[in-house]
Amino acid sequence: MTLSNETQIFLDSQIEYYSKEAKSYKEMAEGYGIDSNSVPDATFGIIVGCIYSSFLQIYTNQNSTPNSQEMEEFTEIIIKNTQKIKTSIVSDDAKDQN
């Protein structure tokens, strides 16, 4: 493991936050006027982009850049949490229909 424990905890908190706020980001994606079938994928992209931006900001604040191993670990964390993020996007659909 190359990422510090603090960075991993921070990324977990970001994933948790953006998953809980998926509805807001879905509304943003809908505002782009894209095909409704593409909205969940666009929402996923927005959320991952926000998490990635936060990840890069950690390094910017330290006047550094992530190395290839750190980038790989970031990618693995996102892959590991993909289903959680996608479920949060889709679960909002189910809530809206009730």
mmCIF file of N, CA, C and O in Angstrom:
data_model
loop_
_atom_site.group_PDB
_atom_site.id
_atom_site.type_symbol
_atom_site.label_atom_id
_atom_site.label_comp_id
_atom_site.label_asym_id
_atom_site.label_seq_id
_atom_site.Cartn_x
_atom_site.Cartn_y
_atom_site.Cartn_z
ATOM 1 N N MET A 1 0.826 -1.191 0.000
ATOM 2 C CA MET A 1 0.000 0.000 0.000
ATOM 3 C C MET A 1 0.868 1.251 0.000
ATOM 4 O O MET A 1 1.696 1.422 0.873
ATOM 5 N N THR A 2 0.646 2.080 -0.957
ATOM 6 C CA THR A 2 1.393 3.320 -1.083
ATOM 7 C C THR A 2 0.632 4.502 -0.475
ATOM 8 O O THR A 2 1.233 5.392 0.099
ATOM 9 N N LEU A 3 -0.692 4.504 -0.608
ATOM 10 C CA LEU A 3 -1.471 5.609 -0.064
ATOM 11 C C LEU A 3 -1.417 5.584 1.462
ATOM 12 O O LEU A 3 -1.495 4.523 2.072
ATOM 13 N N SER A 4 -1.309 6.765 2.030
ATOM 14 C CA SER A 4 -1.318 6.844 3.490
ATOM 15 C C SER A 4 -2.695 6.462 4.015
ATOM 16 O O SER A 4 -3.709 6.551 3.302
ATOM 17 N N ASN A 5 -2.720 6.077 5.273
ATOM 18 C CA ASN A 5 -3.986 5.731 5.913
ATOM 19 C C ASN A 5 -4.930 6.934 5.899
ATOM 20 O O ASN A 5 -6.131 6.777 5.674
ATOM 21 N N GLU A 6 -4.391 8.116 6.108
ATOM 22 C CA GLU A 6 -5.208 9.333 6.105
ATOM 23 C C GLU A 6 -5.846 9.556 4.737
ATOM 24 O O GLU A 6 -7.012 9.939 4.644
ATOM 25 N N THR A 7 -5.080 9.315 3.678
ATOM 26 C CA THR A 7 -5.609 9.492 2.323
ATOM 27 C C THR A 7 -6.699 8.468 2.048
ATOM 28 O O THR A 7 -7.745 8.803 1.474
ATOM 29 N N GLN A 8 -6.499 7.237 2.469
ATOM 30 C CA GLN A 8 -7.516 6.206 2.267
ATOM 31 C C GLN A 8 -8.799 6.543 3.027
ATOM 32 O O GLN A 8 -9.903 6.421 2.476
ATOM 33 N N ILE A 9 -8.656 7.002 4.253
ATOM 34 C CA ILE A 9 -9.821 7.397 5.045
ATOM 35 C C ILE A 9 -10.532 8.577 4.384
ATOM 36 O O ILE A 9 -11.767 8.616 4.296
ATOM 37 N N PHE A 10 -9.748 9.539 3.893
ATOM 38 C CA PHE A 10 -10.333 10.692 3.205
ATOM 39 C C PHE A 10 -11.109 10.249 1.965
ATOM 40 O O PHE A 10 -12.242 10.697 1.737
ATOM 41 N N LEU A 11 -10.525 9.371 1.166
ATOM 42 C CA LEU A 11 -11.215 8.886 -0.037
ATOM 43 C C LEU A 11 -12.495 8.142 0.328
ATOM 44 O O LEU A 11 -13.525 8.317 -0.336
ATOM 45 N N ASP A 12 -12.442 7.335 1.363
ATOM 46 C CA ASP A 12 -13.652 6.638 1.822
ATOM 47 C C ASP A 12 -14.732 7.638 2.215
ATOM 48 O O ASP A 12 -15.911 7.451 1.893
ATOM 49 N N SER A 13 -14.335 8.706 2.889
ATOM 50 C CA SER A 13 -15.318 9.719 3.295
ATOM 51 C C SER A 13 -15.889 10.452 2.083
ATOM 52 O O SER A 13 -17.070 10.793 2.060
ATOM 53 N N GLN A 14 -15.055 10.677 1.070
ATOM 54 C CA GLN A 14 -15.527 11.325 -0.150
ATOM 55 C C GLN A 14 -16.523 10.429 -0.894
ATOM 56 O O GLN A 14 -17.551 10.905 -1.373
ATOM 57 N N ILE A 15 -16.203 9.151 -0.967
ATOM 58 C CA ILE A 15 -17.112 8.200 -1.617
ATOM 59 C C ILE A 15 -18.445 8.171 -0.881
ATOM 60 O O ILE A 15 -19.520 8.189 -1.492
ATOM 61 N N GLU A 16 -18.380 8.145 0.432
ATOM 62 C CA GLU A 16 -19.600 8.142 1.253
ATOM 63 C C GLU A 16 -20.408 9.414 1.013
ATOM 64 O O GLU A 16 -21.625 9.364 0.799
ATOM 65 N N TYR A 17 -19.739 10.551 1.043
ATOM 66 C CA TYR A 17 -20.427 11.833 0.845
ATOM 67 C C TYR A 17 -21.098 11.907 -0.519
ATOM 68 O O TYR A 17 -22.293 12.213 -0.618
ATOM 69 N N TYR A 18 -20.340 11.644 -1.568
ATOM 70 C CA TYR A 18 -20.899 11.774 -2.915
ATOM 71 C C TYR A 18 -21.960 10.722 -3.193
ATOM 72 O O TYR A 18 -22.905 10.982 -3.956
ATOM 73 N N SER A 19 -21.869 9.567 -2.573
ATOM 74 C CA SER A 19 -22.920 8.559 -2.724
ATOM 75 C C SER A 19 -24.217 9.049 -2.081
ATOM 76 O O SER A 19 -25.301 8.874 -2.636
ATOM 77 N N LYS A 20 -24.097 9.658 -0.919
ATOM 78 C CA LYS A 20 -25.286 10.180 -0.237
ATOM 79 C C LYS A 20 -25.902 11.361 -0.989
ATOM 80 O O LYS A 20 -27.102 11.610 -0.887
ATOM 81 N N GLU A 21 -25.086 12.088 -1.732
ATOM 82 C CA GLU A 21 -25.560 13.260 -2.465
ATOM 83 C C GLU A 21 -25.811 12.951 -3.945
ATOM 84 O O GLU A 21 -25.920 13.870 -4.763
ATOM 85 N N ALA A 22 -25.934 11.676 -4.287
ATOM 86 C CA ALA A 22 -26.076 11.263 -5.690
ATOM 87 C C ALA A 22 -27.247 11.956 -6.390
ATOM 88 O O ALA A 22 -27.154 12.307 -7.569
ATOM 89 N N LYS A 23 -28.330 12.162 -5.674
ATOM 90 C CA LYS A 23 -29.504 12.788 -6.293
ATOM 91 C C LYS A 23 -29.171 14.172 -6.851
ATOM 92 O O LYS A 23 -29.584 14.513 -7.957
ATOM 93 N N SER A 24 -28.398 14.949 -6.121
ATOM 94 C CA SER A 24 -28.022 16.294 -6.589
ATOM 95 C C SER A 24 -27.193 16.224 -7.870
ATOM 96 O O SER A 24 -27.398 17.010 -8.797
ATOM 97 N N TYR A 25 -26.280 15.262 -7.902
ATOM 98 C CA TYR A 25 -25.419 15.130 -9.080
ATOM 99 C C TYR A 25 -26.184 14.539 -10.252
ATOM 100 O O TYR A 25 -25.904 14.849 -11.417
ATOM 101 N N LYS A 26 -27.186 13.747 -9.948
ATOM 102 C CA LYS A 26 -28.054 13.217 -11.009
ATOM 103 C C LYS A 26 -28.859 14.359 -11.629
ATOM 104 O O LYS A 26 -29.022 14.423 -12.860
ATOM 105 N N GLU A 27 -29.353 15.251 -10.795
ATOM 106 C CA GLU A 27 -30.083 16.415 -11.303
ATOM 107 C C GLU A 27 -29.180 17.273 -12.181
ATOM 108 O O GLU A 27 -29.604 17.818 -13.195
ATOM 109 N N MET A 28 -27.920 17.378 -11.789
ATOM 110 C CA MET A 28 -26.963 18.122 -12.596
ATOM 111 C C MET A 28 -26.810 17.464 -13.968
ATOM 112 O O MET A 28 -26.845 18.137 -14.996
ATOM 113 N N ALA A 29 -26.665 16.148 -13.976
ATOM 114 C CA ALA A 29 -26.511 15.415 -15.233
ATOM 115 C C ALA A 29 -27.754 15.566 -16.106
ATOM 116 O O ALA A 29 -27.649 15.741 -17.327
ATOM 117 N N GLU A 30 -28.925 15.525 -15.488
ATOM 118 C CA GLU A 30 -30.174 15.697 -16.244
ATOM 119 C C GLU A 30 -30.239 17.078 -16.878
ATOM 120 O O GLU A 30 -30.796 17.246 -17.966
ATOM 121 N N GLY A 31 -29.648 18.059 -16.224
ATOM 122 C CA GLY A 31 -29.637 19.421 -16.741
ATOM 123 C C GLY A 31 -28.835 19.585 -18.018
ATOM 124 O O GLY A 31 -28.994 20.583 -18.730
ATOM 125 N N TYR A 32 -27.996 18.620 -18.329
ATOM 126 C CA TYR A 32 -27.202 18.685 -19.558
ATOM 127 C C TYR A 32 -28.019 18.314 -20.787
ATOM 128 O O TYR A 32 -27.539 18.447 -21.913
ATOM 129 N N GLY A 33 -29.252 17.822 -20.582
ATOM 130 C CA GLY A 33 -30.115 17.494 -21.702
ATOM 131 C C GLY A 33 -29.693 16.251 -22.461
ATOM 132 O O GLY A 33 -30.012 16.114 -23.635
ATOM 133 N N ILE A 34 -29.014 15.350 -21.797
ATOM 134 C CA ILE A 34 -28.589 14.114 -22.455
ATOM 135 C C ILE A 34 -29.721 13.094 -22.421
ATOM 136 O O ILE A 34 -30.685 13.256 -21.685
ATOM 137 N N ASP A 35 -29.598 12.065 -23.227
ATOM 138 C CA ASP A 35 -30.568 10.976 -23.256
ATOM 139 C C ASP A 35 -30.770 10.444 -21.836
ATOM 140 O O ASP A 35 -29.803 10.223 -21.112
ATOM 141 N N SER A 36 -32.007 10.227 -21.445
ATOM 142 C CA SER A 36 -32.297 9.797 -20.072
ATOM 143 C C SER A 36 -31.626 8.471 -19.722
ATOM 144 O O SER A 36 -31.333 8.220 -18.555
ATOM 145 N N ASN A 37 -31.356 7.632 -20.711
ATOM 146 C CA ASN A 37 -30.661 6.375 -20.455
ATOM 147 C C ASN A 37 -29.195 6.601 -20.091
ATOM 148 O O ASN A 37 -28.564 5.733 -19.499
ATOM 149 N N SER A 38 -28.652 7.749 -20.456
ATOM 150 C CA SER A 38 -27.253 8.066 -20.173
ATOM 151 C C SER A 38 -27.052 8.794 -18.851
ATOM 152 O O SER A 38 -25.921 8.949 -18.400
ATOM 153 N N VAL A 39 -28.131 9.241 -18.238
ATOM 154 C CA VAL A 39 -28.033 10.031 -17.011
ATOM 155 C C VAL A 39 -27.300 9.284 -15.890
ATOM 156 O O VAL A 39 -26.410 9.862 -15.255
ATOM 157 N N PRO A 40 -27.610 8.013 -15.618
ATOM 158 C CA PRO A 40 -26.863 7.334 -14.549
ATOM 159 C C PRO A 40 -25.360 7.260 -14.828
ATOM 160 O O PRO A 40 -24.559 7.454 -13.913
ATOM 161 N N ASP A 41 -24.980 7.006 -16.075
ATOM 162 C CA ASP A 41 -23.556 6.948 -16.413
ATOM 163 C C ASP A 41 -22.904 8.326 -16.283
ATOM 164 O O ASP A 41 -21.783 8.439 -15.788
ATOM 165 N N ALA A 42 -23.608 9.355 -16.713
ATOM 166 C CA ALA A 42 -23.071 10.709 -16.581
ATOM 167 C C ALA A 42 -22.936 11.088 -15.114
ATOM 168 O O ALA A 42 -21.933 11.684 -14.705
ATOM 169 N N THR A 43 -23.920 10.703 -14.308
ATOM 170 C CA THR A 43 -23.877 10.977 -12.867
ATOM 171 C C THR A 43 -22.683 10.273 -12.234
ATOM 172 O O THR A 43 -21.954 10.866 -11.431
ATOM 173 N N PHE A 44 -22.475 9.017 -12.608
ATOM 174 C CA PHE A 44 -21.325 8.271 -12.106
ATOM 175 C C PHE A 44 -20.026 8.996 -12.466
ATOM 176 O O PHE A 44 -19.138 9.154 -11.626
ATOM 177 N N GLY A 45 -19.937 9.470 -13.685
ATOM 178 C CA GLY A 45 -18.746 10.190 -14.121
ATOM 179 C C GLY A 45 -18.514 11.475 -13.347
ATOM 180 O O GLY A 45 -17.379 11.798 -12.984
ATOM 181 N N ILE A 46 -19.583 12.195 -13.081
ATOM 182 C CA ILE A 46 -19.470 13.432 -12.301
ATOM 183 C C ILE A 46 -18.958 13.116 -10.899
ATOM 184 O O ILE A 46 -18.037 13.773 -10.391
ATOM 185 N N ILE A 47 -19.546 12.105 -10.278
ATOM 186 C CA ILE A 47 -19.159 11.746 -8.910
ATOM 187 C C ILE A 47 -17.703 11.293 -8.852
ATOM 188 O O ILE A 47 -16.934 11.753 -8.010
ATOM 189 N N VAL A 48 -17.312 10.408 -9.758
ATOM 190 C CA VAL A 48 -15.919 9.938 -9.774
ATOM 191 C C VAL A 48 -14.978 11.109 -10.064
ATOM 192 O O VAL A 48 -13.899 11.216 -9.468
ATOM 193 N N GLY A 49 -15.385 12.010 -10.935
ATOM 194 C CA GLY A 49 -14.571 13.188 -11.225
ATOM 195 C C GLY A 49 -14.376 14.062 -9.999
ATOM 196 O O GLY A 49 -13.274 14.573 -9.757
ATOM 197 N N CYS A 50 -15.422 14.223 -9.207
ATOM 198 C CA CYS A 50 -15.310 15.012 -7.973
ATOM 199 C C CYS A 50 -14.368 14.341 -6.976
ATOM 200 O O CYS A 50 -13.548 15.010 -6.340
ATOM 201 N N ILE A 51 -14.500 13.019 -6.850
ATOM 202 C CA ILE A 51 -13.620 12.283 -5.930
ATOM 203 C C ILE A 51 -12.174 12.380 -6.415
ATOM 204 O O ILE A 51 -11.255 12.593 -5.622
ATOM 205 N N TYR A 52 -11.974 12.242 -7.712
ATOM 206 C CA TYR A 52 -10.628 12.335 -8.293
ATOM 207 C C TYR A 52 -10.038 13.722 -8.054
ATOM 208 O O TYR A 52 -8.867 13.862 -7.688
ATOM 209 N N SER A 53 -10.850 14.750 -8.221
ATOM 210 C CA SER A 53 -10.394 16.116 -7.979
ATOM 211 C C SER A 53 -9.959 16.294 -6.527
ATOM 212 O O SER A 53 -8.924 16.916 -6.245
ATOM 213 N N SER A 54 -10.721 15.730 -5.603
ATOM 214 C CA SER A 54 -10.355 15.796 -4.184
ATOM 215 C C SER A 54 -9.052 15.060 -3.923
ATOM 216 O O SER A 54 -8.207 15.523 -3.150
ATOM 217 N N PHE A 55 -8.887 13.910 -4.570
ATOM 218 C CA PHE A 55 -7.660 13.124 -4.449
ATOM 219 C C PHE A 55 -6.459 13.949 -4.924
ATOM 220 O O PHE A 55 -5.439 14.042 -4.237
ATOM 221 N N LEU A 56 -6.587 14.577 -6.069
ATOM 222 C CA LEU A 56 -5.484 15.390 -6.595
ATOM 223 C C LEU A 56 -5.206 16.602 -5.716
ATOM 224 O O LEU A 56 -4.055 17.030 -5.574
ATOM 225 N N GLN A 57 -6.251 17.151 -5.113
ATOM 226 C CA GLN A 57 -6.083 18.327 -4.257
ATOM 227 C C GLN A 57 -5.197 18.017 -3.054
ATOM 228 O O GLN A 57 -4.438 18.875 -2.595
ATOM 229 N N ILE A 58 -5.285 16.787 -2.543
ATOM 230 C CA ILE A 58 -4.417 16.380 -1.432
ATOM 231 C C ILE A 58 -2.954 16.596 -1.821
ATOM 232 O O ILE A 58 -2.164 17.146 -1.054
ATOM 233 N N TYR A 59 -2.600 16.175 -3.009
ATOM 234 C CA TYR A 59 -1.222 16.281 -3.468
ATOM 235 C C TYR A 59 -0.853 17.725 -3.804
ATOM 236 O O TYR A 59 0.254 18.172 -3.512
ATOM 237 N N THR A 60 -1.786 18.455 -4.389
ATOM 238 C CA THR A 60 -1.546 19.861 -4.700
ATOM 239 C C THR A 60 -1.246 20.642 -3.422
ATOM 240 O O THR A 60 -0.341 21.476 -3.391
ATOM 241 N N ASN A 61 -1.986 20.343 -2.370
ATOM 242 C CA ASN A 61 -1.771 21.022 -1.087
ATOM 243 C C ASN A 61 -0.385 20.735 -0.514
ATOM 244 O O ASN A 61 0.130 21.503 0.300
ATOM 245 N N GLN A 62 0.213 19.619 -0.928
ATOM 246 C CA GLN A 62 1.548 19.239 -0.456
ATOM 247 C C GLN A 62 2.622 19.542 -1.507
ATOM 248 O O GLN A 62 3.752 19.074 -1.379
ATOM 249 N N ASN A 63 2.245 20.308 -2.534
ATOM 250 C CA ASN A 63 3.155 20.615 -3.641
ATOM 251 C C ASN A 63 3.772 19.340 -4.223
ATOM 252 O O ASN A 63 4.985 19.238 -4.413
ATOM 253 N N SER A 64 2.917 18.375 -4.479
ATOM 254 C CA SER A 64 3.356 17.075 -4.964
ATOM 255 C C SER A 64 2.383 16.582 -6.028
ATOM 256 O O SER A 64 1.367 17.236 -6.304
ATOM 257 N N THR A 65 2.700 15.466 -6.625
ATOM 258 C CA THR A 65 1.793 14.797 -7.550
ATOM 259 C C THR A 65 1.785 13.306 -7.216
ATOM 260 O O THR A 65 2.799 12.764 -6.768
ATOM 261 N N PRO A 66 0.659 12.636 -7.429
ATOM 262 C CA PRO A 66 0.623 11.208 -7.130
ATOM 263 C C PRO A 66 1.486 10.428 -8.117
ATOM 264 O O PRO A 66 1.535 10.761 -9.307
ATOM 265 N N ASN A 67 2.164 9.407 -7.616
ATOM 266 C CA ASN A 67 2.954 8.566 -8.512
ATOM 267 C C ASN A 67 2.051 7.487 -9.111
ATOM 268 O O ASN A 67 0.862 7.398 -8.781
ATOM 269 N N SER A 68 2.608 6.662 -9.975
ATOM 270 C CA SER A 68 1.799 5.668 -10.680
ATOM 271 C C SER A 68 1.178 4.646 -9.720
ATOM 272 O O SER A 68 0.043 4.214 -9.935
ATOM 273 N N GLN A 69 1.894 4.281 -8.671
ATOM 274 C CA GLN A 69 1.328 3.336 -7.695
ATOM 275 C C GLN A 69 0.149 3.960 -6.951
ATOM 276 O O GLN A 69 -0.854 3.294 -6.688
ATOM 277 N N GLU A 70 0.265 5.223 -6.599
ATOM 278 C CA GLU A 70 -0.827 5.914 -5.909
ATOM 279 C C GLU A 70 -2.041 6.054 -6.829
ATOM 280 O O GLU A 70 -3.181 5.882 -6.386
ATOM 281 N N MET A 71 -1.788 6.331 -8.092
ATOM 282 C CA MET A 71 -2.885 6.413 -9.057
ATOM 283 C C MET A 71 -3.568 5.050 -9.210
ATOM 284 O O MET A 71 -4.797 4.966 -9.294
ATOM 285 N N GLU A 72 -2.761 4.002 -9.241
ATOM 286 C CA GLU A 72 -3.313 2.657 -9.355
ATOM 287 C C GLU A 72 -4.170 2.315 -8.134
ATOM 288 O O GLU A 72 -5.253 1.743 -8.271
ATOM 289 N N GLU A 73 -3.703 2.682 -6.965
ATOM 290 C CA GLU A 73 -4.484 2.438 -5.751
ATOM 291 C C GLU A 73 -5.777 3.235 -5.756
ATOM 292 O O GLU A 73 -6.827 2.726 -5.331
ATOM 293 N N PHE A 74 -5.710 4.483 -6.229
ATOM 294 C CA PHE A 74 -6.934 5.282 -6.345
ATOM 295 C C PHE A 74 -7.927 4.564 -7.252
ATOM 296 O O PHE A 74 -9.102 4.420 -6.909
ATOM 297 N N THR A 75 -7.454 4.096 -8.387
ATOM 298 C CA THR A 75 -8.315 3.393 -9.336
ATOM 299 C C THR A 75 -8.917 2.147 -8.704
ATOM 300 O O THR A 75 -10.115 1.876 -8.870
ATOM 301 N N GLU A 76 -8.127 1.406 -7.964
ATOM 302 C CA GLU A 76 -8.628 0.203 -7.291
ATOM 303 C C GLU A 76 -9.714 0.550 -6.271
ATOM 304 O O GLU A 76 -10.704 -0.177 -6.146
ATOM 305 N N ILE A 77 -9.536 1.640 -5.553
ATOM 306 C CA ILE A 77 -10.540 2.074 -4.578
ATOM 307 C C ILE A 77 -11.844 2.419 -5.290
ATOM 308 O O ILE A 77 -12.932 2.040 -4.834
ATOM 309 N N ILE A 78 -11.747 3.117 -6.416
ATOM 310 C CA ILE A 78 -12.952 3.464 -7.180
ATOM 311 C C ILE A 78 -13.622 2.192 -7.698
ATOM 312 O O ILE A 78 -14.846 2.034 -7.583
ATOM 313 N N ILE A 79 -12.844 1.284 -8.258
ATOM 314 C CA ILE A 79 -13.411 0.035 -8.781
ATOM 315 C C ILE A 79 -14.108 -0.732 -7.658
ATOM 316 O O ILE A 79 -15.222 -1.239 -7.833
ATOM 317 N N LYS A 80 -13.463 -0.795 -6.501
ATOM 318 C CA LYS A 80 -14.032 -1.499 -5.350
ATOM 319 C C LYS A 80 -15.361 -0.880 -4.916
ATOM 320 O O LYS A 80 -16.247 -1.572 -4.425
ATOM 321 N N ASN A 81 -15.512 0.416 -5.117
ATOM 322 C CA ASN A 81 -16.714 1.135 -4.681
ATOM 323 C C ASN A 81 -17.682 1.475 -5.804
ATOM 324 O O ASN A 81 -18.678 2.162 -5.562
ATOM 325 N N THR A 82 -17.399 0.996 -7.001
ATOM 326 C CA THR A 82 -18.261 1.303 -8.149
ATOM 327 C C THR A 82 -19.706 0.907 -7.893
ATOM 328 O O THR A 82 -20.626 1.695 -8.142
ATOM 329 N N GLN A 83 -19.912 -0.292 -7.405
ATOM 330 C CA GLN A 83 -21.284 -0.759 -7.181
ATOM 331 C C GLN A 83 -21.996 0.096 -6.145
ATOM 332 O O GLN A 83 -23.170 0.414 -6.301
ATOM 333 N N LYS A 84 -21.296 0.491 -5.105
ATOM 334 C CA LYS A 84 -21.899 1.344 -4.072
ATOM 335 C C LYS A 84 -22.354 2.669 -4.686
ATOM 336 O O LYS A 84 -23.460 3.142 -4.418
ATOM 337 N N ILE A 85 -21.495 3.266 -5.495
ATOM 338 C CA ILE A 85 -21.828 4.551 -6.120
ATOM 339 C C ILE A 85 -23.003 4.381 -7.077
ATOM 340 O O ILE A 85 -23.964 5.157 -7.047
ATOM 341 N N LYS A 86 -22.949 3.355 -7.926
ATOM 342 C CA LYS A 86 -24.031 3.134 -8.887
ATOM 343 C C LYS A 86 -25.348 2.829 -8.187
ATOM 344 O O LYS A 86 -26.399 3.310 -8.615
ATOM 345 N N THR A 87 -25.294 2.065 -7.113
ATOM 346 C CA THR A 87 -26.509 1.753 -6.358
ATOM 347 C C THR A 87 -27.112 3.024 -5.773
ATOM 348 O O THR A 87 -28.330 3.195 -5.775
ATOM 349 N N SER A 88 -26.279 3.928 -5.309
ATOM 350 C CA SER A 88 -26.794 5.182 -4.748
ATOM 351 C C SER A 88 -27.486 6.022 -5.822
ATOM 352 O O SER A 88 -28.465 6.699 -5.535
ATOM 353 N N ILE A 89 -27.013 5.943 -7.046
ATOM 354 C CA ILE A 89 -27.626 6.685 -8.150
ATOM 355 C C ILE A 89 -28.970 6.063 -8.501
ATOM 356 O O ILE A 89 -29.973 6.753 -8.650
ATOM 357 N N VAL A 90 -29.009 4.759 -8.619
ATOM 358 C CA VAL A 90 -30.231 4.050 -9.001
ATOM 359 C C VAL A 90 -31.251 4.044 -7.875
ATOM 360 O O VAL A 90 -32.442 4.130 -8.126
ATOM 361 N N SER A 91 -30.791 3.968 -6.632
ATOM 362 C CA SER A 91 -31.735 3.923 -5.507
ATOM 363 C C SER A 91 -32.541 5.204 -5.424
ATOM 364 O O SER A 91 -33.680 5.188 -4.973
ATOM 365 N N ASP A 92 -31.997 6.298 -5.888
ATOM 366 C CA ASP A 92 -32.767 7.543 -5.927
ATOM 367 C C ASP A 92 -33.945 7.417 -6.897
ATOM 368 O O ASP A 92 -35.004 7.982 -6.672
ATOM 369 N N ASP A 93 -33.768 6.656 -7.980
ATOM 370 C CA ASP A 93 -34.874 6.415 -8.907
ATOM 371 C C ASP A 93 -36.005 5.694 -8.207
ATOM 372 O O ASP A 93 -37.172 6.039 -8.339
ATOM 373 N N ALA A 94 -35.655 4.662 -7.436
ATOM 374 C CA ALA A 94 -36.656 3.890 -6.716
ATOM 375 C C ALA A 94 -37.392 4.763 -5.689
ATOM 376 O O ALA A 94 -38.607 4.684 -5.543
ATOM 377 N N LYS A 95 -36.640 5.622 -4.988
ATOM 378 C CA LYS A 95 -37.261 6.519 -3.996
ATOM 379 C C LYS A 95 -38.212 7.487 -4.681
ATOM 380 O O LYS A 95 -39.283 7.789 -4.170
ATOM 381 N N ASP A 96 -37.797 8.004 -5.857
ATOM 382 C CA ASP A 96 -38.626 8.982 -6.573
ATOM 383 C C ASP A 96 -39.940 8.370 -7.059
ATOM 384 O O ASP A 96 -40.933 9.065 -7.197
ATOM 385 N N GLN A 97 -39.933 7.065 -7.342
ATOM 386 C CA GLN A 97 -41.135 6.418 -7.859
ATOM 387 C C GLN A 97 -42.108 6.041 -6.754
ATOM 388 O O GLN A 97 -43.246 5.733 -7.018
ATOM 389 N N ASN A 98 -41.678 6.051 -5.507
ATOM 390 C CA ASN A 98 -42.567 5.702 -4.377
ATOM 391 C C ASN A 98 -43.354 6.903 -3.915
ATOM 392 O O ASN A 98 -43.092 7.990 -4.077
#
